[in-house]
C-alpha positions as a Markdown table, in Angstrom:
| # | Residue | x | y | z |
|---|---|---|---|---|
| 1 | Met | 77.9 | 127.1 | 34.6 |
| 2 | Lys | 78.8 | 130.6 | 34.7 |
| 3 | Ala | 82.3 | 132.0 | 34.6 |
| 4 | Leu | 83.7 | 135.5 | 35.2 |
| 5 | Tyr | 86.9 | 136.0 | 32.9 |
| 6 | Phe | 89.5 | 138.6 | 33.3 |
| 7 | Ser | 91.8 | 139.5 | 30.4 |
| 8 | Trp | 93.9 | 142.4 | 29.3 |
| 9 | Glu | 93.5 | 142.0 | 25.5 |
| 10 | Phe | 90.9 | 140.8 | 23.3 |
| 11 | Pro | 90.3 | 141.2 | 19.3 |
| 12 | Pro | 90.4 | 143.0 | 17.3 |
| 13 | His | 92.6 | 145.1 | 19.6 |
| 14 | Ala | 95.5 | 142.6 | 19.7 |
| 15 | Leu | 98.8 | 143.7 | 21.2 |
| 16 | Gly | 100.3 | 140.3 | 21.3 |
| 17 | Gly | 99.4 | 136.6 | 21.5 |
| 18 | Leu | 97.1 | 137.0 | 24.5 |
| 19 | Ala | 94.2 | 138.5 | 22.5 |
| 20 | Pro | 93.8 | 135.5 | 20.0 |
| 21 | Ala | 94.4 | 132.9 | 22.7 |
| 22 | Thr | 91.8 | 134.4 | 25.1 |
| 23 | Phe | 89.3 | 134.7 | 22.1 |
| 24 | Gly | 89.9 | 131.1 | 21.1 |
| 25 | Ile | 89.3 | 129.9 | 24.7 |
| 26 | Val | 86.2 | 132.0 | 25.2 |
| 27 | Arg | 84.8 | 130.6 | 21.9 |
| 28 | Gly | 85.7 | 127.2 | 22.7 |
| 29 | Val | 84.1 | 127.2 | 26.2 |
| 30 | His | 81.0 | 129.0 | 24.8 |
| 31 | Asn | 80.6 | 126.4 | 22.1 |
| 32 | Thr | 80.5 | 123.5 | 24.6 |
| 33 | Gly | 77.1 | 124.8 | 25.4 |
| 34 | Glu | 77.8 | 124.2 | 29.2 |
| 35 | Cys | 79.2 | 127.6 | 30.3 |
| 36 | Gln | 78.2 | 131.3 | 29.9 |
| 37 | Ile | 81.0 | 133.9 | 30.3 |
| 38 | Asp | 81.2 | 137.4 | 31.5 |
| 39 | Leu | 84.5 | 138.9 | 30.2 |
| 40 | Val | 86.1 | 141.8 | 31.9 |
| 41 | Leu | 88.5 | 144.1 | 29.8 |
| 42 | Pro | 90.2 | 147.3 | 30.9 |
| 43 | Asn | 89.1 | 149.5 | 28.1 |
| 44 | Pro | 87.0 | 147.9 | 25.3 |
| 45 | Gln | 86.2 | 150.1 | 22.3 |
| 46 | Gly | 82.8 | 148.7 | 21.5 |
| 47 | Asp | 83.8 | 146.8 | 18.3 |
| 48 | Glu | 84.6 | 143.5 | 20.1 |
| 49 | Thr | 82.4 | 140.6 | 19.3 |
| 50 | Gln | 80.0 | 139.5 | 22.0 |
| 51 | Asp | 78.7 | 136.5 | 20.3 |
| 52 | Phe | 80.4 | 134.3 | 22.8 |
| 53 | Cys | 80.5 | 136.3 | 25.9 |
| 54 | His | 79.2 | 139.5 | 27.6 |
| 55 | Ile | 81.9 | 142.1 | 27.8 |
| 56 | Ile | 82.1 | 144.3 | 30.9 |
| 57 | Ser | 84.4 | 147.5 | 30.7 |
| 58 | Cys | 86.5 | 148.7 | 33.7 |
| 59 | Ser | 86.5 | 152.1 | 32.1 |
| 60 | Gln | 82.7 | 152.2 | 32.5 |
| 61 | Thr | 82.6 | 150.7 | 36.0 |
| 62 | Pro | 82.0 | 153.3 | 38.8 |
| 63 | Val | 84.0 | 153.0 | 42.0 |
| 64 | Val | 83.0 | 156.4 | 43.2 |
| 65 | Trp | 79.4 | 157.3 | 43.5 |
| 66 | Lys | 78.2 | 160.1 | 41.1 |
| 67 | Asp | 74.8 | 161.4 | 40.7 |
| 68 | Val | 74.3 | 161.3 | 36.8 |
| 69 | Asp | 71.2 | 160.9 | 34.7 |
| 70 | Trp | 70.4 | 158.1 | 32.1 |
| 71 | Asn | 70.8 | 160.1 | 29.0 |
| 72 | Tyr | 74.3 | 161.4 | 30.0 |
| 73 | Val | 75.4 | 157.7 | 30.9 |
| 74 | Gln | 74.1 | 156.7 | 27.3 |
| 75 | Gln | 76.0 | 159.5 | 25.8 |
| 76 | Arg | 79.2 | 158.7 | 27.4 |
| 77 | Cys | 79.1 | 154.9 | 27.6 |
| 78 | Gly | 76.7 | 153.9 | 24.8 |
| 79 | His | 79.4 | 152.7 | 22.4 |
| 80 | Val | 80.5 | 150.0 | 25.0 |
| 81 | Met | 77.4 | 149.3 | 27.2 |
| 82 | Lys | 74.4 | 147.9 | 25.3 |
| 83 | Asn | 72.3 | 149.0 | 28.3 |
| 84 | Pro | 73.1 | 152.0 | 30.6 |
| 85 | Gln | 71.4 | 150.3 | 33.3 |
| 86 | Glu | 74.5 | 148.3 | 33.6 |
| 87 | Tyr | 76.2 | 151.4 | 34.9 |
| 88 | Tyr | 73.6 | 151.9 | 37.7 |
| 89 | Asp | 73.8 | 148.1 | 38.6 |
| 90 | Leu | 77.6 | 148.3 | 38.9 |
| 91 | Arg | 77.3 | 151.7 | 40.9 |
| 92 | Ser | 75.1 | 149.9 | 43.4 |
| 93 | Gln | 77.9 | 147.4 | 44.2 |
| 94 | Ile | 80.6 | 150.0 | 45.3 |
| 95 | Tyr | 81.5 | 148.6 | 48.6 |
| 96 | Ala | 84.4 | 150.8 | 49.8 |
| 97 | Asp | 85.5 | 154.5 | 49.8 |
| 98 | Phe | 87.8 | 154.8 | 46.8 |
| 99 | Gly | 87.5 | 158.5 | 46.8 |
| 100 | Tyr | 91.4 | 158.7 | 47.1 |
| 101 | Ile | 91.5 | 157.4 | 43.5 |
| 102 | His | 91.3 | 159.8 | 40.6 |
| 103 | Thr | 88.2 | 159.2 | 38.6 |
| 104 | Asn | 86.2 | 160.9 | 35.9 |
| 105 | Asp | 82.8 | 162.5 | 35.9 |
| 106 | Leu | 81.1 | 159.2 | 36.1 |
| 107 | Gly | 83.3 | 157.9 | 39.0 |
| 108 | Cys | 85.2 | 155.6 | 36.8 |
| 109 | Ile | 88.9 | 155.0 | 36.6 |
| 110 | Gln | 90.2 | 155.5 | 33.0 |
| 111 | Phe | 92.4 | 152.6 | 31.6 |
| 112 | Ser | 94.6 | 152.7 | 28.5 |
| 113 | Gly | 93.9 | 149.0 | 27.8 |
| 114 | Lys | 97.6 | 148.8 | 26.5 |
| 115 | Tyr | 100.9 | 148.5 | 28.3 |
| 116 | Pro | 101.7 | 152.0 | 29.4 |
| 117 | Lys | 104.7 | 153.1 | 31.5 |
| 118 | Asn | 102.3 | 153.2 | 34.7 |
| 119 | Leu | 101.3 | 149.5 | 33.9 |
| 120 | Leu | 101.7 | 148.3 | 37.5 |
| 121 | Glu | 99.5 | 151.0 | 38.6 |
| 122 | Glu | 96.7 | 150.2 | 35.9 |
| 123 | Ile | 97.0 | 146.4 | 37.1 |
| 124 | Asn | 96.3 | 147.5 | 40.6 |
| 125 | Asn | 93.3 | 149.7 | 39.5 |
| 126 | Tyr | 92.0 | 146.9 | 37.5 |
| 127 | Ser | 92.0 | 144.8 | 40.6 |
| 128 | Ile | 90.1 | 147.4 | 42.5 |
| 129 | Val | 87.5 | 147.6 | 39.7 |
| 130 | Ala | 87.2 | 143.8 | 39.8 |
| 131 | Gly | 85.9 | 143.8 | 43.2 |
| 132 | Val | 83.1 | 145.9 | 42.2 |
| 133 | Ile | 82.3 | 143.8 | 39.0 |
| 134 | Ala | 82.5 | 140.5 | 40.9 |
| 135 | Arg | 79.9 | 141.7 | 43.4 |
| 136 | Lys | 77.6 | 142.9 | 40.8 |
| 137 | Thr | 78.1 | 139.8 | 38.7 |
| 138 | Leu | 77.4 | 137.5 | 41.7 |
| 139 | Asn | 74.2 | 139.5 | 42.8 |
| 140 | Phe | 72.8 | 139.8 | 39.2 |
| 141 | Gly | 72.7 | 136.3 | 37.9 |
| 142 | Gly | 75.7 | 134.8 | 39.7 |
| 143 | Phe | 78.7 | 132.8 | 38.7 |
| 144 | Asp | 80.6 | 129.6 | 39.6 |
| 145 | Val | 84.2 | 130.3 | 38.8 |
| 146 | Ile | 86.7 | 133.0 | 38.2 |
| 147 | His | 89.3 | 132.6 | 35.3 |
| 148 | Ala | 92.1 | 135.1 | 35.2 |
| 149 | His | 94.3 | 135.1 | 32.0 |
| 150 | Asp | 98.0 | 136.0 | 32.3 |
| 151 | Trp | 99.8 | 137.8 | 35.2 |
| 152 | Leu | 98.3 | 141.3 | 34.4 |
| 153 | Thr | 94.9 | 140.0 | 35.6 |
| 154 | Phe | 96.0 | 137.8 | 38.6 |
| 155 | Pro | 95.5 | 140.6 | 41.2 |
| 156 | Ala | 92.0 | 141.1 | 39.8 |
| 157 | Gly | 91.3 | 137.4 | 40.1 |
| 158 | Ile | 92.4 | 137.3 | 43.7 |
| 159 | His | 90.4 | 140.1 | 44.6 |
| 160 | Ala | 87.3 | 138.6 | 43.0 |
| 161 | Lys | 87.9 | 135.6 | 44.9 |
| 162 | Gln | 88.2 | 137.3 | 48.2 |
| 163 | Val | 85.1 | 139.4 | 47.6 |
| 164 | Thr | 82.9 | 136.4 | 46.3 |
| 165 | Gly | 84.5 | 133.3 | 47.8 |
| 166 | Lys | 84.3 | 131.6 | 44.4 |
| 167 | Pro | 87.1 | 129.3 | 43.2 |
| 168 | Leu | 89.9 | 131.0 | 41.1 |
| 169 | Val | 91.5 | 129.5 | 38.0 |
| 170 | Ile | 94.6 | 131.4 | 36.7 |
| 171 | His | 95.7 | 130.8 | 33.0 |
| 172 | Val | 99.5 | 130.9 | 32.6 |
| 173 | His | 100.2 | 132.1 | 29.1 |
| 174 | Ala | 103.8 | 132.9 | 29.8 |
| 175 | Thr | 106.1 | 133.5 | 32.9 |
| 176 | Glu | 108.9 | 135.9 | 33.8 |
| 177 | Tyr | 111.1 | 132.7 | 33.8 |
| 178 | Asp | 110.5 | 132.4 | 30.0 |
| 179 | Arg | 111.1 | 136.1 | 29.4 |
| 180 | Cys | 114.3 | 136.4 | 31.3 |
| 181 | Arg | 115.7 | 133.0 | 29.9 |
| 182 | Gly | 115.8 | 131.4 | 33.3 |
| 183 | Val | 117.4 | 134.1 | 35.4 |
| 184 | Val | 114.6 | 135.4 | 37.5 |
| 185 | Asp | 115.0 | 138.3 | 40.2 |
| 186 | Pro | 112.7 | 137.0 | 43.1 |
| 187 | Asn | 112.2 | 140.6 | 43.8 |
| 188 | Asp | 111.0 | 141.5 | 40.4 |
| 189 | Pro | 107.4 | 142.8 | 40.6 |
| 190 | Val | 106.1 | 140.6 | 37.7 |
| 191 | Tyr | 107.6 | 137.5 | 39.3 |
| 192 | Lys | 105.9 | 138.5 | 42.6 |
| 193 | Ile | 102.5 | 139.0 | 40.9 |
| 194 | Glu | 102.8 | 135.7 | 39.1 |
| 195 | Leu | 103.8 | 133.9 | 42.3 |
| 196 | Asp | 100.9 | 135.4 | 44.3 |
| 197 | Gly | 98.3 | 134.5 | 41.7 |
| 198 | Met | 99.7 | 131.0 | 41.7 |
| 199 | Asn | 99.5 | 130.8 | 45.4 |
| 200 | His | 96.0 | 131.9 | 45.6 |
| 201 | Ala | 94.7 | 130.0 | 42.7 |
| 202 | Asp | 92.7 | 126.8 | 43.0 |
| 203 | Gln | 93.7 | 125.6 | 39.6 |
| 204 | Ile | 96.5 | 126.6 | 37.4 |
| 205 | Gln | 95.9 | 126.1 | 33.6 |
| 206 | Cys | 99.3 | 126.3 | 31.8 |
| 207 | Val | 99.7 | 126.5 | 28.0 |
| 208 | Ser | 102.0 | 123.5 | 27.8 |
| 209 | Glu | 103.4 | 120.8 | 29.8 |
| 210 | Leu | 106.7 | 122.7 | 29.5 |
| 211 | Thr | 104.9 | 125.7 | 31.3 |
| 212 | Arg | 103.4 | 123.4 | 33.7 |
| 213 | Gln | 106.9 | 122.0 | 34.8 |
| 214 | Ile | 108.2 | 125.6 | 35.0 |
| 215 | Val | 105.1 | 126.5 | 37.5 |
| 216 | Ile | 105.9 | 123.4 | 39.5 |
| 217 | Asn | 109.7 | 123.6 | 39.6 |
| 218 | Phe | 110.5 | 127.3 | 39.8 |
| 219 | Tyr | 107.2 | 128.6 | 41.4 |
| 220 | His | 107.1 | 125.6 | 43.7 |
| 221 | Gln | 103.3 | 124.9 | 43.1 |
| 222 | Asp | 101.5 | 121.7 | 43.9 |
| 223 | Pro | 101.4 | 119.4 | 40.7 |
| 224 | Lys | 97.8 | 118.5 | 41.5 |
| 225 | Lys | 96.5 | 121.8 | 40.9 |
| 226 | Cys | 98.4 | 122.4 | 37.7 |
| 227 | Val | 96.9 | 121.3 | 34.4 |
| 228 | Ala | 98.6 | 121.5 | 31.0 |
| 229 | Met | 96.0 | 123.3 | 28.6 |
| 230 | Tyr | 97.5 | 123.4 | 25.1 |
| 231 | Asn | 96.4 | 126.2 | 22.8 |
| 232 | Ala | 95.0 | 125.7 | 19.3 |
| 233 | Val | 94.8 | 127.9 | 16.1 |
| 234 | Glu | 91.9 | 129.6 | 14.5 |
| 235 | Pro | 90.5 | 128.1 | 11.1 |
| 236 | Met | 91.8 | 130.1 | 8.3 |
| 237 | Ser | 89.3 | 132.3 | 6.7 |
| 238 | Gln | 88.2 | 132.1 | 3.1 |
| 239 | Asp | 90.0 | 135.3 | 2.3 |
| 240 | Val | 93.4 | 133.8 | 3.7 |
| 241 | Leu | 92.8 | 130.6 | 1.7 |
| 242 | Asn | 92.1 | 132.4 | -1.4 |
| 243 | Met | 95.2 | 134.9 | -0.9 |
| 244 | Glu | 97.8 | 134.9 | -3.7 |
| 245 | Ala | 101.4 | 134.9 | -2.9 |
| 246 | His | 103.3 | 137.9 | -4.4 |
| 247 | Arg | 107.0 | 136.9 | -4.0 |
| 248 | Gly | 108.9 | 139.3 | -6.3 |
| 249 | Thr | 111.6 | 136.7 | -6.4 |
| 250 | Asn | 112.4 | 133.1 | -7.5 |
| 251 | Glu | 114.6 | 132.6 | -4.6 |
| 252 | Lys | 113.6 | 130.6 | -1.6 |
| 253 | Val | 112.5 | 132.5 | 1.6 |
| 254 | Ile | 113.3 | 131.3 | 4.9 |
| 255 | Thr | 111.3 | 133.3 | 7.6 |
| 256 | Tyr | 111.5 | 134.2 | 11.3 |
| 257 | Leu | 108.2 | 136.1 | 12.7 |
| 258 | Gly | 108.1 | 137.1 | 16.2 |
| 259 | Arg | 109.4 | 139.4 | 18.7 |
| 260 | Ile | 113.2 | 140.1 | 18.1 |
| 261 | Thr | 114.2 | 139.5 | 21.8 |
| 262 | Ala | 116.7 | 137.2 | 23.7 |
| 263 | Gln | 113.6 | 134.9 | 24.6 |
| 264 | Lys | 113.0 | 134.2 | 21.1 |
| 265 | Gly | 116.4 | 133.0 | 20.3 |
| 266 | Cys | 116.8 | 135.6 | 17.3 |
| 267 | Glu | 120.5 | 135.6 | 17.4 |
| 268 | Phe | 120.6 | 131.7 | 16.8 |
| 269 | Phe | 118.4 | 132.0 | 14.0 |
| 270 | Val | 120.7 | 134.5 | 12.3 |
| 271 | Glu | 123.7 | 132.2 | 12.9 |
| 272 | Ala | 121.8 | 129.1 | 11.6 |
| 273 | Ala | 120.4 | 131.0 | 8.5 |
| 274 | Ala | 124.0 | 132.5 | 7.7 |
| 275 | Lys | 125.3 | 128.8 | 7.7 |
| 276 | Cys | 122.4 | 127.7 | 5.4 |
| 277 | Leu | 123.0 | 130.7 | 2.9 |
| 278 | Glu | 126.7 | 129.5 | 2.6 |
| 279 | Lys | 125.4 | 126.5 | 0.8 |
| 280 | Ala | 122.2 | 128.0 | -0.7 |
| 281 | Pro | 122.9 | 130.9 | -3.1 |
| 282 | Asn | 119.4 | 130.8 | -4.3 |
| 283 | Ala | 117.8 | 131.8 | -0.8 |
| 284 | Arg | 117.0 | 134.7 | 1.3 |
| 285 | Val | 116.0 | 135.5 | 4.7 |
| 286 | Val | 113.2 | 137.5 | 6.4 |
| 287 | Met | 113.1 | 138.6 | 10.0 |
| 288 | Ala | 109.6 | 139.9 | 10.8 |
| 289 | Gly | 109.1 | 141.7 | 14.0 |
| 290 | Asn | 110.3 | 144.3 | 16.5 |
| 291 | Gly | 112.1 | 144.0 | 19.8 |
| 292 | Asp | 114.9 | 145.2 | 21.8 |
| 293 | Leu | 117.5 | 143.2 | 19.9 |
| 294 | Leu | 116.4 | 144.3 | 16.4 |
| 295 | Glu | 119.4 | 146.8 | 16.1 |
| 296 | Asn | 121.9 | 144.0 | 17.4 |
| 297 | Met | 120.6 | 141.6 | 14.7 |
| 298 | Ile | 120.9 | 144.1 | 11.9 |
| 299 | His | 124.6 | 144.8 | 13.0 |
| 300 | Leu | 125.1 | 141.0 | 13.2 |
| 301 | Val | 123.8 | 140.4 | 9.7 |
| 302 | Ala | 126.1 | 143.3 | 8.5 |
| 303 | Gln | 129.1 | 141.8 | 10.1 |
| 304 | Lys | 128.5 | 138.5 | 8.3 |
| 305 | Gly | 128.3 | 140.4 | 5.0 |
| 306 | Leu | 124.8 | 139.2 | 4.4 |
| 307 | Ser | 122.9 | 142.4 | 4.3 |
| 308 | Asp | 121.9 | 142.1 | 0.7 |
| 309 | Arg | 120.1 | 138.7 | 1.6 |
| 310 | Phe | 118.4 | 139.6 | 4.8 |
| 311 | His | 115.2 | 141.6 | 5.1 |
| 312 | Phe | 113.8 | 143.2 | 8.2 |
| 313 | Thr | 110.1 | 144.0 | 7.9 |
| 314 | Gly | 109.2 | 145.4 | 11.3 |
| 315 | Phe | 106.1 | 144.3 | 13.2 |
| 316 | Leu | 103.4 | 142.5 | 11.1 |
| 317 | Arg | 99.8 | 142.2 | 12.2 |
| 318 | Gly | 96.6 | 140.6 | 11.0 |
| 319 | Lys | 96.6 | 139.8 | 7.1 |
| 320 | Gln | 100.2 | 140.8 | 6.8 |
| 321 | Val | 101.2 | 137.7 | 8.9 |
| 322 | Tyr | 99.4 | 135.5 | 6.4 |
| 323 | Glu | 100.9 | 137.4 | 3.4 |
| 324 | Met | 104.4 | 136.7 | 4.8 |
| 325 | Phe | 103.5 | 133.0 | 5.4 |
| 326 | Lys | 102.2 | 132.7 | 1.8 |
| 327 | Val | 105.6 | 133.7 | 0.4 |
| 328 | Ser | 107.7 | 131.8 | 2.7 |
| 329 | Asp | 109.2 | 128.3 | 2.1 |
| 330 | Val | 110.4 | 127.6 | 5.6 |
| 331 | Tyr | 109.4 | 129.0 | 9.0 |
| 332 | Val | 111.6 | 128.9 | 12.0 |
| 333 | Met | 110.9 | 129.6 | 15.6 |
| 334 | Pro | 114.2 | 129.0 | 17.6 |
| 335 | Ser | 112.9 | 130.1 | 21.0 |
| 336 | Val | 115.1 | 129.7 | 24.1 |
| 337 | Ser | 111.8 | 129.2 | 26.3 |
| 338 | Glu | 108.6 | 129.4 | 24.6 |
| 339 | Pro | 105.4 | 128.7 | 26.8 |
| 340 | Phe | 103.5 | 127.5 | 23.7 |
| 341 | Gly | 104.0 | 129.5 | 20.4 |
| 342 | Ile | 100.9 | 129.7 | 17.9 |
| 343 | Ser | 103.0 | 131.0 | 15.1 |
| 344 | Pro | 104.3 | 127.6 | 14.0 |
| 345 | Leu | 100.7 | 126.3 | 13.9 |
| 346 | Glu | 99.6 | 129.3 | 11.7 |
| 347 | Ala | 102.7 | 128.7 | 9.5 |
| 348 | Met | 101.8 | 124.9 | 9.1 |
| 349 | Gln | 98.2 | 125.8 | 8.4 |
| 350 | Cys | 99.4 | 127.9 | 5.5 |
| 351 | Gly | 101.5 | 125.0 | 4.2 |
| 352 | Val | 104.8 | 126.4 | 5.2 |
| 353 | Pro | 107.2 | 123.5 | 6.5 |
| 354 | Thr | 108.3 | 124.6 | 10.1 |
| 355 | Ile | 111.4 | 124.2 | 12.5 |
| 356 | Ile | 110.9 | 124.7 | 16.0 |
| 357 | Ser | 113.0 | 124.5 | 19.2 |
| 358 | Lys | 112.7 | 121.7 | 21.6 |
| 359 | Gln | 112.1 | 124.4 | 24.2 |
| 360 | Ser | 108.8 | 125.4 | 22.6 |
| 361 | Gly | 105.7 | 124.2 | 24.3 |
| 362 | Cys | 103.8 | 123.6 | 21.2 |
| 363 | Gly | 106.3 | 120.8 | 20.3 |
| 364 | Ala | 104.7 | 118.4 | 22.6 |
| 365 | Ile | 101.5 | 118.4 | 20.3 |
| 366 | Leu | 103.2 | 118.7 | 16.9 |
| 367 | Asp | 104.8 | 115.8 | 15.0 |
| 368 | Asn | 105.2 | 117.0 | 11.6 |
| 369 | Cys | 107.9 | 119.7 | 12.0 |
| 370 | Phe | 111.6 | 119.6 | 12.7 |
| 371 | Lys | 112.7 | 120.1 | 16.4 |
| 372 | Phe | 116.2 | 121.2 | 17.5 |
| 373 | Asp | 117.7 | 122.6 | 20.7 |
| 374 | Tyr | 117.7 | 126.3 | 20.2 |
| 375 | Trp | 121.6 | 126.1 | 20.4 |
| 376 | Asp | 121.9 | 123.5 | 17.7 |
| 377 | Ile | 122.7 | 125.9 | 15.0 |
| 378 | Asp | 124.2 | 123.3 | 12.8 |
| 379 | Gly | 121.1 | 121.1 | 13.0 |
| 380 | Met | 118.7 | 123.9 | 12.2 |
| 381 | Ala | 120.9 | 125.1 | 9.2 |
| 382 | Asp | 120.8 | 121.6 | 7.8 |
| 383 | Ala | 117.0 | 121.5 | 8.2 |
| 384 | Met | 116.6 | 124.9 | 6.4 |
| 385 | Tyr | 118.9 | 123.7 | 3.5 |
| 386 | Ser | 117.1 | 120.3 | 3.3 |
| 387 | Leu | 113.5 | 122.0 | 3.0 |
| 388 | Ile | 114.7 | 124.4 | 0.3 |
| 389 | Thr | 116.7 | 121.9 | -1.7 |
| 390 | Tyr | 114.6 | 118.8 | -1.9 |
| 391 | Pro | 111.2 | 119.4 | -3.2 |
| 392 | Thr | 109.7 | 116.0 | -2.2 |
| 393 | Leu | 110.6 | 116.6 | 1.5 |
| 394 | His | 109.2 | 120.1 | 1.3 |
| 395 | Lys | 105.9 | 118.8 | -0.1 |
| 396 | Tyr | 105.7 | 116.0 | 2.4 |
| 397 | Met | 106.3 | 118.3 | 5.5 |
| 398 | Gln | 103.9 | 120.9 | 3.9 |
| 399 | Glu | 100.9 | 118.4 | 3.5 |
| 400 | Lys | 101.4 | 116.4 | 6.7 |
| 401 | Gly | 101.8 | 119.6 | 8.7 |
| 402 | Arg | 98.6 | 121.1 | 7.4 |
| 403 | Asp | 96.7 | 118.0 | 8.1 |
| 404 | Glu | 98.0 | 117.9 | 11.6 |
| 405 | Val | 97.2 | 121.4 | 12.6 |
| 406 | Asn | 93.8 | 121.3 | 11.2 |
| 407 | Gln | 92.9 | 118.7 | 14.0 |
| 408 | Ile | 94.0 | 121.2 | 16.7 |
| 409 | Thr | 91.0 | 123.2 | 17.5 |
| 410 | Trp | 89.7 | 125.7 | 20.1 |
| 411 | Glu | 86.5 | 123.6 | 20.4 |
| 412 | Lys | 88.6 | 120.8 | 21.7 |
| 413 | Val | 90.5 | 123.2 | 24.2 |
| 414 | Gly | 87.1 | 124.6 | 25.4 |
| 415 | Arg | 85.9 | 121.1 | 26.2 |
| 416 | Arg | 89.0 | 120.5 | 28.3 |
| 417 | Val | 88.7 | 123.8 | 29.9 |
| 418 | Val | 85.1 | 123.1 | 31.1 |
| 419 | Asp | 86.1 | 119.6 | 32.2 |
| 420 | Ala | 88.9 | 121.1 | 34.3 |
| 421 | Tyr | 86.5 | 123.4 | 36.0 |
| 422 | Arg | 84.5 | 120.3 | 36.9 |
| 423 | Thr | 87.3 | 119.0 | 39.0 |
| 424 | Leu | 87.1 | 121.9 | 41.3 |
| 425 | Pro | 85.1 | 121.3 | 44.6 |
| 426 | Gly | 81.5 | 122.3 | 44.4 |
| 427 | Leu | 81.6 | 122.4 | 40.4 |
| 428 | Glu | 81.3 | 118.8 | 39.7 |
| 429 | Asn | 77.6 | 119.3 | 38.7 |
| 430 | Ala | 77.5 | 123.0 | 37.9 |
């Protein structure tokens, strides 16, 4: 079987949780030995691994015919394309007059590969390029299924389906319903893109049963085409396993790590942590991350007279995340609506007892953590206090949590993804 994947992010250039999730799925599917993947990215830099897939760059895909020689293509695209011939193969698949679009000297649209102010324009351009890539991929080796990851790529997936007639699978990593805490404007462009993608999809893979129910009940999709496809976590590298914790304090550390936004329930965390600190003078709190409510949370902490016991680190990435977990005694994710949530798995992997909201998708596959409704401030505060006060409880949750998470692998996810493909008409024996 062969699959054409669309994603906006891929390591090492991660701007959020989409990059590691896409990487995990791609690797897991590849490791089944039953599916080859071409992965389309807006603007890869050439340092992305191609051990598990063949990467195609939208920024090196011509949509307007230009007469350029081989050496010039090699000079301009060699850092991304392994073989300049791919440029000419793509050029041969231009199927419409896109002369009205601004292109560079190679006839290509330049993408930022990030989240610029003109994001909706980039998404539309990405979908245009997708048609050229889909035709080329179909005519040079073929593929059996299209898999579009997250709403940014749904228009591209739809276009690829229309051009080739191949079945479309969309992967819902999050919804506007989650981001807006359940108050969605039906005229919101993101909601419209999500809904259009779902309506055109032959199969909808959702990162949790929680997300699946949102797709069914709030996007009015047929339950038969909606599949819960839980995420997993990357195995810890030897560097992380050997990493030493440099605490700088003997006090217990309670950590929040994520975007500081309404969706993530950051204000409930502050309220619960403040209650815990009333009984625990030997503790301090870390809020790691950025977001539109960061300043509000700083003011809330100041109002409670706890500025000397709260630390705001800003955004952490890569190794910094694990360094934070290594010095933490408790991790809390109190999200109001969390499609999945990989960070609790990463924390438990590092041996950090974890508290999550019942509104978090990952809760369905985790048993060895504390779960509360996001508004249950007293419950969360009591759990924080218990974990930093009773060593036996802390050790039990630490060991059981680590053992549980180590069984949640991307290889198992990849197996389920391929099995889900085979339920689509025509792919039973692909």
